[in-house]
Amino acid sequence: MRYAFWLLAALALPAAAQAPVKVKVKTKRGTATAPTRPAAVAPAAPAPPADYARLYAERYITQEHLRRDLGVLASDEYEGRETGTKGQQMAAAYITQQFKDDSLVAPVAANAANPYLQTFSLERNAWQPGGTLVVGGKTYKWLEDFYSSSGRSPFQQPTAVQPVFVGYGIEQGDYDEYKNLDVKGKDVLLLSGEPRTAAGKALLSADGAATKWGANARAKIALAEQKGARAVFLISQDADFAKNMARLTPYIMRPTITTAGAGGGRPPLFMVSPALGLKLLNTSETKLKAAEAAAAEAKVSVASKLKPAKFTISAPQEHSAVSTENVLGFLPGTDLKDEVLVVSAHYDHLGIQNGQVYNGADDDGSGTVGMLSIAQAFAKAAHAGHGPRRSILFLANTGEEKGLLGSAYYAEHPVFPLAATVTDLNIDMIGRTDSAHLGKPDYVYVIGSDKLSSQLHAALERVNKERGGLELDYRFNDPNDPNRFYYRSDHYNFAKKGIPVAFFFNGVHADYHQASDEISKIEFDKLEARARLVYYLAWDLANQDARPVVDSNKP
């Protein structure tokens, strides 16, 4: 799952992406062969023949199959599967071979060489030393007074900037700091945190607790992006800014991947020190605190109290092209074959960092192998004459860790019409237990199932009651949840197009985005149960008389 802190706190960015290379996929150490799924174990005793859904689940969505696929994809040999690297291409080749073995259709007509692959270009961006920001006649330095960890810099050469100060950058009900402002193509300046009363309580919270605007910067940065900002400058409140930046410098300077071309992807986020922030606001610490207090008391934006200074910034980057690919396997339906259900998971991870392989067994090796087992179960059912009425697209996305880039590309260049796409069931991290559920019955977090379609949500509840028996935990479905998980995995690019989605997730844990996310820690019984729930829901949706109706648009 995408780690969307943008380095507001400690953030280990992925290692440098490499140029595409030809790969020979190894499924066993010391051999160079075409990637193949290991031989199937003997199936468990079948369910009653009439219950074909359960029959194929119990034969093909098993701990043994999941373990064997994950043992390949999450091995050191695959080098952490970072987007644009040899390891990611090896993983794509392995997934392709599984789709071939299951006789799934290769649907990408535009790729004659390998129609299982939807290939596209991204851009590798590497920050260069020597950046400066000049304000009030004083020069501030890159990696001393300011830095950026994301996005494509629009400041390759010294560029004069008149920022638009938007206070805290909040839009909530009547408290709208963007009201009457057009920031499209402009550079916005924001304060960290949120307005607080004289008693220290969050002004916009019913109980005084921090809202999503103050808990972290995700919501305000996403809003600035939505408003069309060219770049975002966020004034840090960190008293240890310089010390922490020095610690983060190796990660800041590690290249990132974005959508190709100028203006592609998200606007860059520049973090500035508290001292530099005061200069940009033409004020002092005492005056800033007074302005914040007065604005909070009047329930108006602090932007009305301060006027930002013009400045000149240089923040150069080096750019290079990166080739990557989504992997698509297609199972045609029967009488409703023109409608398509998508089952998705991302197969990329974080690569090699500081000599350590980040294998991403849970994130998202678990979702990828779950999807492969679901695909095999459906394919075997279809070959035996029990195939789905609707077609199913199994979509293995690349570039999720770089900003949901693979699914974004598919959503803008769909192989099947989005109007005919009924739902996306997205699987991202389903192999572990988070701290909130230790020692409790099996569970899965579900996010987004009711956002666009009450019928999809009702189908999930019914299928789980009839077949899954898991605790469906919806706490992260709350639009005010500060984690904003709804926006942080590949389903969101379908939701933005008005397609109902459900995101299945086990929550984060101590090994999230660490080299310690290894197969030895995967709980295969839980992985099996969660993958089967997604499969049963897919079976239900693929065979209903009517597709889920879009009847809502919840945040």
Coordinates of C-alpha atoms in Angstrom, one line a residue:
M1 CA 0.0 0.0 0.0
R2 CA 1.1 3.5 -0.8
Y3 CA 3.1 5.2 2.0
A4 CA 1.7 8.7 1.6
F5 CA 3.4 10.7 4.2
W6 CA 5.5 12.6 1.6
L7 CA 8.3 12.5 4.1
L8 CA 6.5 14.6 6.6
A9 CA 7.9 12.2 9.2
A10 CA 10.6 9.5 8.7
L11 CA 10.0 8.1 5.3
A12 CA 12.1 5.5 3.5
L13 CA 11.6 6.3 -0.1
P14 CA 12.2 3.5 -2.6
A15 CA 15.6 2.9 -4.1
A16 CA 16.6 4.2 -7.5
A17 CA 14.6 2.7 -10.3
Q18 CA 16.7 1.0 -13.0
A19 CA 16.4 1.0 -16.7
P20 CA 14.4 -1.8 -18.1
V21 CA 16.3 -5.0 -18.9
K22 CA 15.6 -8.4 -20.3
V23 CA 15.1 -10.8 -17.6
K24 CA 15.2 -14.6 -17.2
V25 CA 12.9 -15.5 -14.4
K26 CA 14.2 -17.9 -11.9
T27 CA 11.7 -20.0 -10.0
K28 CA 14.4 -22.0 -8.2
R29 CA 17.7 -20.7 -7.2
G30 CA 20.4 -21.7 -9.6
T31 CA 18.1 -22.4 -12.6
A32 CA 16.9 -20.2 -15.4
T33 CA 13.5 -21.3 -16.6
A34 CA 10.2 -19.9 -17.6
P35 CA 8.2 -19.0 -14.5
T36 CA 5.7 -21.7 -13.6
R37 CA 3.4 -22.2 -10.6
P38 CA 4.5 -25.3 -8.6
A39 CA 2.5 -28.4 -9.0
A40 CA -0.8 -28.4 -7.2
V41 CA -1.3 -30.4 -4.1
A42 CA -4.1 -32.9 -3.8
P43 CA -7.3 -31.0 -3.3
A44 CA -9.3 -31.2 -0.1
A45 CA -12.5 -33.3 -0.1
P46 CA -14.9 -31.4 -2.3
A47 CA -18.1 -29.7 -1.2
P48 CA -21.4 -30.9 -2.5
P49 CA -21.2 -30.7 -6.4
A50 CA -24.0 -28.2 -6.7
D51 CA -21.9 -25.6 -4.7
Y52 CA -19.4 -24.9 -7.4
A53 CA -18.2 -21.7 -5.8
R54 CA -17.1 -23.5 -2.6
L55 CA -15.8 -26.5 -4.6
Y56 CA -13.3 -24.4 -6.6
A57 CA -12.4 -22.2 -3.6
E58 CA -11.4 -25.3 -1.6
R59 CA -9.4 -26.7 -4.4
Y60 CA -7.4 -23.7 -5.6
I61 CA -7.5 -21.0 -2.9
T62 CA -5.4 -22.9 -0.4
Q63 CA -2.6 -22.1 2.0
E64 CA -0.3 -24.4 0.0
H65 CA -0.9 -22.5 -3.3
L66 CA -0.6 -19.1 -1.6
R67 CA 2.6 -20.1 0.1
R68 CA 4.2 -21.4 -3.1
D69 CA 3.4 -18.3 -5.2
L70 CA 4.5 -16.0 -2.4
G71 CA 7.7 -18.0 -1.9
V72 CA 8.6 -16.9 -5.4
L73 CA 7.4 -13.3 -5.5
A74 CA 8.6 -12.3 -2.1
S75 CA 12.0 -14.0 -2.4
D76 CA 15.3 -12.1 -2.4
E77 CA 15.7 -13.2 -6.0
Y78 CA 13.0 -10.7 -7.0
E79 CA 14.9 -7.8 -5.4
G80 CA 11.9 -6.1 -3.8
R81 CA 10.0 -5.7 -7.1
E82 CA 10.5 -1.9 -7.3
T83 CA 8.8 -0.3 -10.2
G84 CA 11.0 -0.1 -13.3
T85 CA 13.6 -2.6 -12.1
K86 CA 14.6 -6.1 -13.0
G87 CA 12.8 -7.5 -10.0
Q88 CA 9.6 -5.9 -11.0
Q89 CA 9.9 -7.2 -14.5
M90 CA 10.6 -10.7 -13.1
A91 CA 7.5 -10.5 -11.1
A92 CA 5.5 -9.3 -14.2
A93 CA 6.9 -12.4 -16.1
Y94 CA 5.9 -14.7 -13.3
I95 CA 2.3 -13.3 -13.1
T96 CA 2.1 -13.5 -16.9
Q97 CA 3.0 -17.2 -16.8
Q98 CA 0.4 -18.0 -14.2
F99 CA -2.3 -16.3 -16.3
K100 CA -1.0 -18.3 -19.3
D101 CA -1.1 -21.5 -17.3
D102 CA -4.7 -20.8 -16.4
S103 CA -5.6 -20.1 -20.0
L104 CA -6.7 -16.6 -19.3
V105 CA -7.0 -14.4 -22.3
A106 CA -4.3 -11.8 -23.0
P107 CA -6.4 -8.7 -23.6
V108 CA -3.9 -5.9 -24.4
A109 CA -4.2 -5.8 -28.2
A110 CA -1.9 -2.8 -28.4
N111 CA 1.0 -4.9 -27.2
A112 CA 1.6 -7.5 -30.0
A113 CA 4.8 -8.7 -28.4
N114 CA 3.0 -9.7 -25.1
P115 CA -0.7 -8.8 -24.9
Y116 CA -0.7 -9.7 -21.2
L117 CA 1.3 -6.5 -20.5
Q118 CA 0.0 -3.0 -20.5
T119 CA 3.4 -1.2 -20.9
F120 CA 3.8 2.5 -20.3
S121 CA 6.5 5.1 -19.4
L122 CA 7.1 6.8 -16.1
E123 CA 9.7 9.3 -15.1
R124 CA 12.6 8.9 -12.6
N125 CA 13.3 12.2 -10.8
A126 CA 16.4 12.7 -8.7
W127 CA 16.9 15.9 -6.7
Q128 CA 20.2 17.6 -7.3
P129 CA 22.3 19.4 -4.7
G130 CA 22.7 23.2 -4.7
G131 CA 19.1 24.3 -4.5
T132 CA 18.4 27.7 -2.9
L133 CA 15.5 29.9 -1.8
V134 CA 16.1 33.7 -1.6
V135 CA 13.7 35.8 0.4
G136 CA 14.2 39.3 1.8
G137 CA 17.8 39.4 0.5
K138 CA 18.8 36.3 2.4
T139 CA 19.7 33.0 0.8
Y140 CA 18.4 29.7 2.3
K141 CA 19.9 26.4 1.4
W142 CA 18.5 23.0 0.2
L143 CA 18.8 20.3 2.8
E144 CA 19.4 23.0 5.5
D145 CA 16.3 25.2 5.4
F146 CA 14.0 23.4 3.0
Y147 CA 13.6 20.1 1.1
S148 CA 11.2 18.1 -1.0
S149 CA 10.5 14.4 -1.1
S150 CA 8.0 14.1 -3.9
G151 CA 6.9 15.3 -7.3
R152 CA 8.4 16.9 -10.3
S153 CA 10.1 20.2 -9.7
P154 CA 8.9 23.2 -11.7
F155 CA 12.0 25.1 -10.4
Q156 CA 14.8 23.8 -12.5
Q157 CA 16.2 27.3 -12.9
P158 CA 15.9 30.2 -10.4
T159 CA 12.2 31.1 -10.5
A160 CA 10.4 34.1 -9.0
V161 CA 7.4 33.0 -6.9
Q162 CA 4.5 35.0 -5.4
P163 CA 2.9 32.3 -3.2
V164 CA -0.7 32.3 -2.3
F165 CA -1.0 32.0 1.5
V166 CA -4.0 29.7 2.3
G167 CA -3.7 29.6 6.0
Y168 CA -3.9 26.0 7.1
G169 CA -5.3 25.0 3.7
I170 CA -8.6 23.7 5.1
E171 CA -12.0 23.3 3.4
Q172 CA -14.6 22.1 5.8
G173 CA -18.2 23.3 5.8
D174 CA -18.3 27.1 6.4
Y175 CA -14.6 27.1 7.2
D176 CA -13.2 27.4 3.6
E177 CA -9.8 28.9 3.3
Y178 CA -9.9 28.5 -0.5
K179 CA -13.1 30.5 -0.8
N180 CA -12.8 33.1 -3.6
L181 CA -9.3 31.8 -4.4
D182 CA -8.1 30.4 -7.7
V183 CA -4.8 28.6 -7.1
K184 CA -4.7 26.6 -10.3
G185 CA -1.1 26.6 -11.6
K186 CA 0.0 28.7 -8.6
D187 CA 2.2 28.0 -5.6
V188 CA 0.5 27.7 -2.3
L189 CA 1.9 28.3 1.2
L190 CA 0.4 26.5 4.1
L191 CA 0.8 26.3 7.9
S192 CA 1.1 22.9 9.5
G193 CA -1.6 21.9 12.0
E194 CA -5.1 23.4 12.3
P195 CA -6.8 26.3 14.1
R196 CA -7.2 25.9 17.9
T197 CA -9.1 27.7 20.5
A198 CA -7.5 29.6 23.4
A199 CA -8.0 26.4 25.4
G200 CA -5.9 24.5 22.9
K201 CA -8.9 22.5 21.4
A202 CA -9.3 21.9 17.7
L203 CA -11.7 24.6 16.4
L204 CA -13.2 22.4 13.8
S205 CA -13.8 19.4 16.0
A206 CA -17.0 18.8 18.0
D207 CA -15.0 17.3 20.9
G208 CA -11.9 19.4 20.5
A209 CA -9.8 16.4 19.3
A210 CA -7.5 16.8 16.3
T211 CA -9.3 16.5 13.0
K212 CA -7.9 15.0 9.8
W213 CA -6.5 18.5 9.0
G214 CA -4.3 18.6 12.1
A215 CA -3.5 14.9 12.7
N216 CA -1.1 15.0 9.7
A217 CA -0.8 16.9 6.4
R218 CA -2.3 14.4 4.0
A219 CA -5.7 16.0 3.7
K220 CA -4.5 19.5 3.1
I221 CA -1.9 18.4 0.6
A222 CA -4.5 16.3 -1.3
L223 CA -6.8 19.3 -1.3
A224 CA -4.1 21.6 -2.7
E225 CA -3.5 19.1 -5.4
Q226 CA -7.3 18.9 -6.1
K227 CA -7.4 22.7 -6.4
G228 CA -4.7 22.6 -9.1
A229 CA -1.7 24.0 -7.2
R230 CA 1.6 23.9 -9.1
A231 CA 3.7 23.4 -5.9
V232 CA 3.0 23.3 -2.1
F233 CA 5.2 24.9 0.5
L234 CA 4.4 23.6 4.0
I235 CA 5.8 25.5 7.0
S236 CA 7.0 22.9 9.6
Q237 CA 6.3 23.2 13.3
D238 CA 9.2 20.8 14.1
A239 CA 11.6 22.4 16.5
D240 CA 14.2 19.8 15.5
F241 CA 13.7 20.4 11.8
A242 CA 17.5 20.6 10.9
K243 CA 18.3 17.5 13.0
N244 CA 15.5 15.4 11.5
M245 CA 16.2 16.6 8.0
A246 CA 19.9 15.5 8.3
R247 CA 18.6 12.1 9.3
L248 CA 16.3 11.9 6.4
T249 CA 18.7 13.2 3.8
P250 CA 19.6 9.8 2.3
Y251 CA 15.9 9.2 1.7
I252 CA 15.2 12.7 0.4
M253 CA 17.9 12.3 -2.2
R254 CA 16.8 8.8 -3.3
P255 CA 15.1 9.1 -6.8
T256 CA 11.4 8.9 -7.0
I257 CA 9.1 7.8 -9.9
T258 CA 6.2 10.0 -11.2
T259 CA 3.9 10.2 -14.2
A260 CA 6.0 11.1 -17.2
G261 CA 6.3 14.7 -18.5
A262 CA 6.1 18.2 -17.1
G263 CA 3.1 18.6 -14.9
G264 CA 2.7 14.9 -14.5
G265 CA 1.7 13.5 -11.2
R266 CA 1.3 15.3 -7.9
P267 CA 2.6 18.8 -7.2
P268 CA 5.9 18.7 -5.4
L269 CA 5.7 19.3 -1.6
F270 CA 8.4 21.5 -0.2
M271 CA 8.9 21.4 3.6
V272 CA 10.4 24.6 5.0
S273 CA 11.9 25.2 8.4
P274 CA 10.0 27.2 11.0
A275 CA 12.5 30.1 10.7
L276 CA 12.2 30.2 6.9
G277 CA 8.4 30.0 7.2
L278 CA 8.4 33.2 9.3
K279 CA 10.4 34.9 6.6
L280 CA 8.0 33.7 3.9
L281 CA 5.1 35.2 5.9
N282 CA 6.9 38.5 6.6
T283 CA 6.3 38.0 10.3
S284 CA 7.8 37.0 13.7
E285 CA 6.9 34.0 15.9
T286 CA 5.1 36.2 18.3
K287 CA 3.0 37.9 15.6
L288 CA 2.2 34.6 13.9
K289 CA 0.9 33.1 17.2
A290 CA -1.2 36.3 17.8
A291 CA -2.6 36.2 14.3
E292 CA -3.5 32.5 14.6
A293 CA -5.3 33.2 18.0
A294 CA -7.2 36.2 16.6
A295 CA -8.2 34.3 13.5
A296 CA -9.4 31.3 15.5
E297 CA -11.4 33.5 17.9
A298 CA -13.1 35.1 14.9
K299 CA -13.5 31.8 13.1
V300 CA -11.8 33.2 10.0
S301 CA -8.7 32.1 8.1
V302 CA -5.4 33.2 9.4
A303 CA -4.6 34.0 5.8
S304 CA -6.6 37.2 6.3
K305 CA -4.1 38.4 8.9
L306 CA -0.8 37.8 7.0
K307 CA 0.7 38.6 3.6
P308 CA 3.4 36.4 2.2
A309 CA 6.6 37.6 0.7
K310 CA 7.9 37.0 -2.8
F311 CA 10.8 34.7 -3.2
T312 CA 13.1 33.1 -5.7
I313 CA 13.7 29.4 -5.7
S314 CA 15.9 26.9 -7.5
A315 CA 15.3 23.2 -6.9
P316 CA 16.8 21.3 -9.8
Q317 CA 16.1 17.6 -10.6
E318 CA 17.5 15.1 -13.1
H319 CA 14.9 13.3 -15.2
S320 CA 15.1 9.9 -17.0
A321 CA 12.5 7.6 -18.5
V322 CA 11.4 4.4 -16.8
S323 CA 9.4 1.6 -18.5
T324 CA 6.9 -0.5 -16.5
E325 CA 3.8 -2.6 -17.0
N326 CA 0.5 -3.7 -15.6
V327 CA -0.3 -7.4 -16.0
L328 CA -3.8 -8.3 -17.2
G329 CA -5.5 -11.7 -17.4
F330 CA -9.0 -11.8 -18.7
L331 CA -11.8 -14.5 -18.3
P332 CA -14.7 -14.0 -20.7
G333 CA -18.2 -14.3 -19.2
T334 CA -21.2 -15.9 -20.7
D335 CA -24.5 -14.1 -21.3
L336 CA -23.3 -10.9 -19.5
K337 CA -19.8 -11.0 -21.0
D338 CA -19.9 -7.4 -22.0
E339 CA -19.8 -6.3 -18.4
V340 CA -16.5 -6.6 -16.6
L341 CA -15.7 -7.2 -12.9
V342 CA -12.1 -6.2 -11.9
V343 CA -10.1 -8.0 -9.2
S344 CA -6.9 -6.0 -8.6
A345 CA -3.7 -6.1 -6.5
H346 CA -0.4 -4.3 -6.9
Y347 CA 2.7 -6.4 -7.3
D348 CA 5.4 -3.7 -6.9
H349 CA 7.2 -2.9 -3.7
L350 CA 10.2 -0.9 -2.5
G351 CA 13.2 -2.6 -4.0
I352 CA 16.6 -2.6 -2.4
Q353 CA 17.5 0.1 0.2
N354 CA 20.9 0.4 1.9
G355 CA 21.8 -3.1 0.8
Q356 CA 18.6 -4.7 2.2
V357 CA 15.9 -6.3 0.1
Y358 CA 12.4 -5.1 0.9
N359 CA 10.5 -8.2 -0.1
G360 CA 7.0 -6.9 0.7
A361 CA 5.5 -10.2 1.6
D362 CA 2.4 -8.6 3.0
D363 CA 2.6 -5.4 1.0
D364 CA 1.4 -6.5 -1.5
G365 CA 2.7 -9.9 -2.1
S366 CA -0.2 -11.3 -0.1
G367 CA -2.8 -9.5 -2.3
T368 CA -1.0 -10.5 -5.5
V369 CA -1.0 -14.2 -4.6
G370 CA -4.5 -14.0 -3.4
M371 CA -5.5 -12.6 -6.7
L372 CA -3.6 -15.3 -8.6
S373 CA -5.4 -18.0 -6.6
I374 CA -8.8 -16.4 -7.2
A375 CA -8.0 -16.2 -10.9
Q376 CA -7.0 -19.9 -11.0
A377 CA -10.2 -20.9 -9.2
F378 CA -12.4 -19.0 -11.6
A379 CA -10.4 -20.3 -14.6
K380 CA -10.8 -23.9 -13.5
A381 CA -14.5 -23.4 -12.9
A382 CA -14.9 -21.9 -16.4
H383 CA -13.0 -24.7 -18.0
A384 CA -15.4 -27.2 -16.3
G385 CA -18.4 -25.3 -17.6
H386 CA -19.2 -23.3 -14.5
G387 CA -17.8 -19.9 -15.6
P388 CA -19.1 -16.5 -14.5
R389 CA -21.8 -14.7 -16.4
R390 CA -19.9 -11.5 -16.4
S391 CA -16.3 -11.3 -17.6
I392 CA -13.6 -10.8 -15.0
L393 CA -10.4 -8.9 -15.4
F394 CA -7.5 -9.8 -13.1
L395 CA -5.4 -6.7 -12.9
A396 CA -1.9 -6.8 -11.3
N397 CA -0.9 -3.1 -11.0
T398 CA 2.6 -1.7 -11.1
G399 CA 3.7 1.6 -9.5
E400 CA 1.3 1.6 -6.6
E401 CA 4.1 2.5 -4.2
K402 CA 5.0 5.4 -6.4
G403 CA 1.5 7.0 -6.2
L404 CA -1.1 4.6 -7.6
L405 CA 0.5 5.1 -11.0
G406 CA -0.3 1.7 -12.6
S407 CA -4.0 1.9 -11.8
A408 CA -4.1 5.5 -12.8
Y409 CA -2.7 4.6 -16.1
Y410 CA -5.3 1.8 -16.6
A411 CA -8.1 4.2 -15.6
E412 CA -7.0 6.7 -18.2
H413 CA -6.3 4.0 -20.8
P414 CA -8.8 1.2 -20.1
V415 CA -8.6 -2.0 -22.1
F416 CA -12.3 -2.5 -21.4
P417 CA -14.8 0.4 -21.3
L418 CA -15.1 2.0 -17.9
A419 CA -18.9 2.3 -18.5
A420 CA -19.0 -1.5 -18.7
T421 CA -16.8 -2.0 -15.6
V422 CA -19.2 -3.0 -12.7
T423 CA -16.9 -3.0 -9.7
D424 CA -13.2 -3.2 -8.6
L425 CA -12.4 -5.5 -5.7
N426 CA -8.9 -4.4 -4.6
I427 CA -6.7 -6.5 -2.4
D428 CA -3.8 -4.8 -0.6
M429 CA -2.2 -6.5 2.4
I430 CA -4.3 -9.4 3.6
G431 CA -1.6 -11.7 5.2
R432 CA -1.1 -10.3 8.7
T433 CA -2.8 -9.1 11.9
D434 CA -2.6 -5.6 13.1
S435 CA -2.3 -4.6 16.8
A436 CA -6.0 -3.8 17.1
H437 CA -7.0 -7.4 16.4
L438 CA -4.3 -9.4 18.3
G439 CA -5.9 -12.4 19.9
K440 CA -9.3 -11.7 18.3
P441 CA -11.3 -13.7 15.8
D442 CA -10.4 -13.4 12.1
Y443 CA -11.2 -10.1 10.5
V444 CA -10.6 -7.9 7.5
Y445 CA -10.8 -4.2 7.1
V446 CA -13.2 -3.2 4.2
I447 CA -13.0 0.3 2.9
G448 CA -15.1 2.0 0.3
S449 CA -17.8 -0.7 -0.2
D450 CA -20.6 1.8 0.6
K451 CA -19.1 4.9 -0.9
L452 CA -20.7 4.6 -4.3
S453 CA -23.1 1.7 -4.1
S454 CA -25.3 0.5 -1.3
Q455 CA -26.0 -2.7 -3.3
L456 CA -22.3 -3.6 -3.4
H457 CA -22.1 -3.1 0.4
A458 CA -25.2 -5.2 0.9
A459 CA -23.8 -8.0 -1.3
L460 CA -20.6 -8.0 0.7
E461 CA -22.5 -8.2 4.0
R462 CA -24.6 -11.1 2.7
V463 CA -21.8 -13.0 1.2
N464 CA -19.7 -12.7 4.3
K465 CA -22.6 -13.9 6.4
E466 CA -23.3 -16.9 4.2
R467 CA -19.7 -17.9 3.4
G468 CA -17.0 -15.8 4.9
G469 CA -17.7 -15.5 8.6
L470 CA -15.1 -12.8 9.1
E471 CA -15.4 -9.7 11.2
L472 CA -15.8 -6.9 8.7
D473 CA -14.1 -3.9 10.3
Y474 CA -15.2 -0.6 8.8
R475 CA -13.3 1.8 11.1
F476 CA -11.1 3.1 8.3
N477 CA -14.1 3.8 6.1
D478 CA -14.8 6.8 8.2
P479 CA -14.2 9.9 6.0
N480 CA -12.6 11.6 9.0
D481 CA -10.0 8.9 9.6
P482 CA -6.6 10.6 9.5
N483 CA -5.0 7.6 7.8
R484 CA -7.0 8.3 4.6
F485 CA -6.6 4.7 3.5
Y486 CA -9.5 5.1 1.0
Y487 CA -7.2 7.3 -1.1
R488 CA -4.1 5.2 -0.7
S489 CA -4.6 2.1 -2.8
D490 CA -5.5 1.3 -6.4
H491 CA -9.2 1.0 -6.0
Y492 CA -9.3 4.8 -5.7
N493 CA -8.6 5.4 -9.3
F494 CA -11.7 3.4 -10.2
A495 CA -13.8 5.2 -7.6
K496 CA -12.7 8.5 -9.1
K497 CA -14.3 7.3 -12.3
G498 CA -17.6 6.5 -10.6
I499 CA -17.0 2.7 -10.4
P500 CA -18.1 1.0 -7.1
V501 CA -15.1 -0.4 -5.2
A502 CA -14.3 -2.5 -2.1
F503 CA -10.8 -2.5 -0.7
F504 CA -9.7 -5.4 1.5
F505 CA -6.9 -4.8 4.0
N506 CA -5.4 -6.2 7.2
G507 CA -4.1 -2.9 8.6
V508 CA -0.5 -1.8 9.1
H509 CA 2.0 -3.4 11.5
A510 CA 5.5 -2.9 12.7
D511 CA 6.9 -4.5 9.5
Y512 CA 5.0 -2.2 7.1
H513 CA 7.4 -0.7 4.6
Q514 CA 10.4 -2.4 6.4
A515 CA 12.9 -5.0 5.2
S516 CA 11.3 -7.2 7.9
D517 CA 8.1 -7.7 5.8
E518 CA 9.0 -11.3 5.1
I519 CA 7.1 -14.4 4.2
S520 CA 8.0 -16.0 7.6
K521 CA 5.5 -13.6 9.2
I522 CA 2.6 -14.3 6.9
E523 CA -0.4 -15.9 8.5
F524 CA -1.5 -18.2 5.7
D525 CA -4.7 -19.3 7.3
K526 CA -5.9 -15.7 7.4
L527 CA -4.6 -15.0 3.9
E528 CA -6.6 -18.0 2.7
A529 CA -9.8 -16.9 4.5
R530 CA -9.6 -13.3 3.2
A531 CA -8.8 -14.4 -0.4
R532 CA -11.8 -16.7 -0.3
L533 CA -14.1 -13.9 0.9
V534 CA -13.0 -11.8 -2.1
Y535 CA -13.5 -14.7 -4.4
Y536 CA -17.0 -15.5 -3.0
L537 CA -18.0 -11.8 -3.4
A538 CA -16.6 -11.8 -7.0
W539 CA -18.5 -15.0 -7.7
D540 CA -21.7 -13.3 -6.4
L541 CA -21.2 -10.1 -8.4
A542 CA -20.2 -11.9 -11.6
N543 CA -23.4 -13.9 -11.5
Q544 CA -26.1 -11.6 -10.3
D545 CA -28.8 -10.6 -12.8
A546 CA -28.0 -6.9 -12.3
R547 CA -24.8 -5.0 -11.7
P548 CA -24.4 -2.9 -8.5
V549 CA -26.1 0.4 -9.0
V550 CA -24.2 3.6 -8.3
D551 CA -26.6 5.3 -5.8
S552 CA -24.3 7.3 -3.6
N553 CA -21.2 9.5 -3.6
K554 CA -19.8 9.4 -0.1
P555 CA -16.5 11.0 0.8

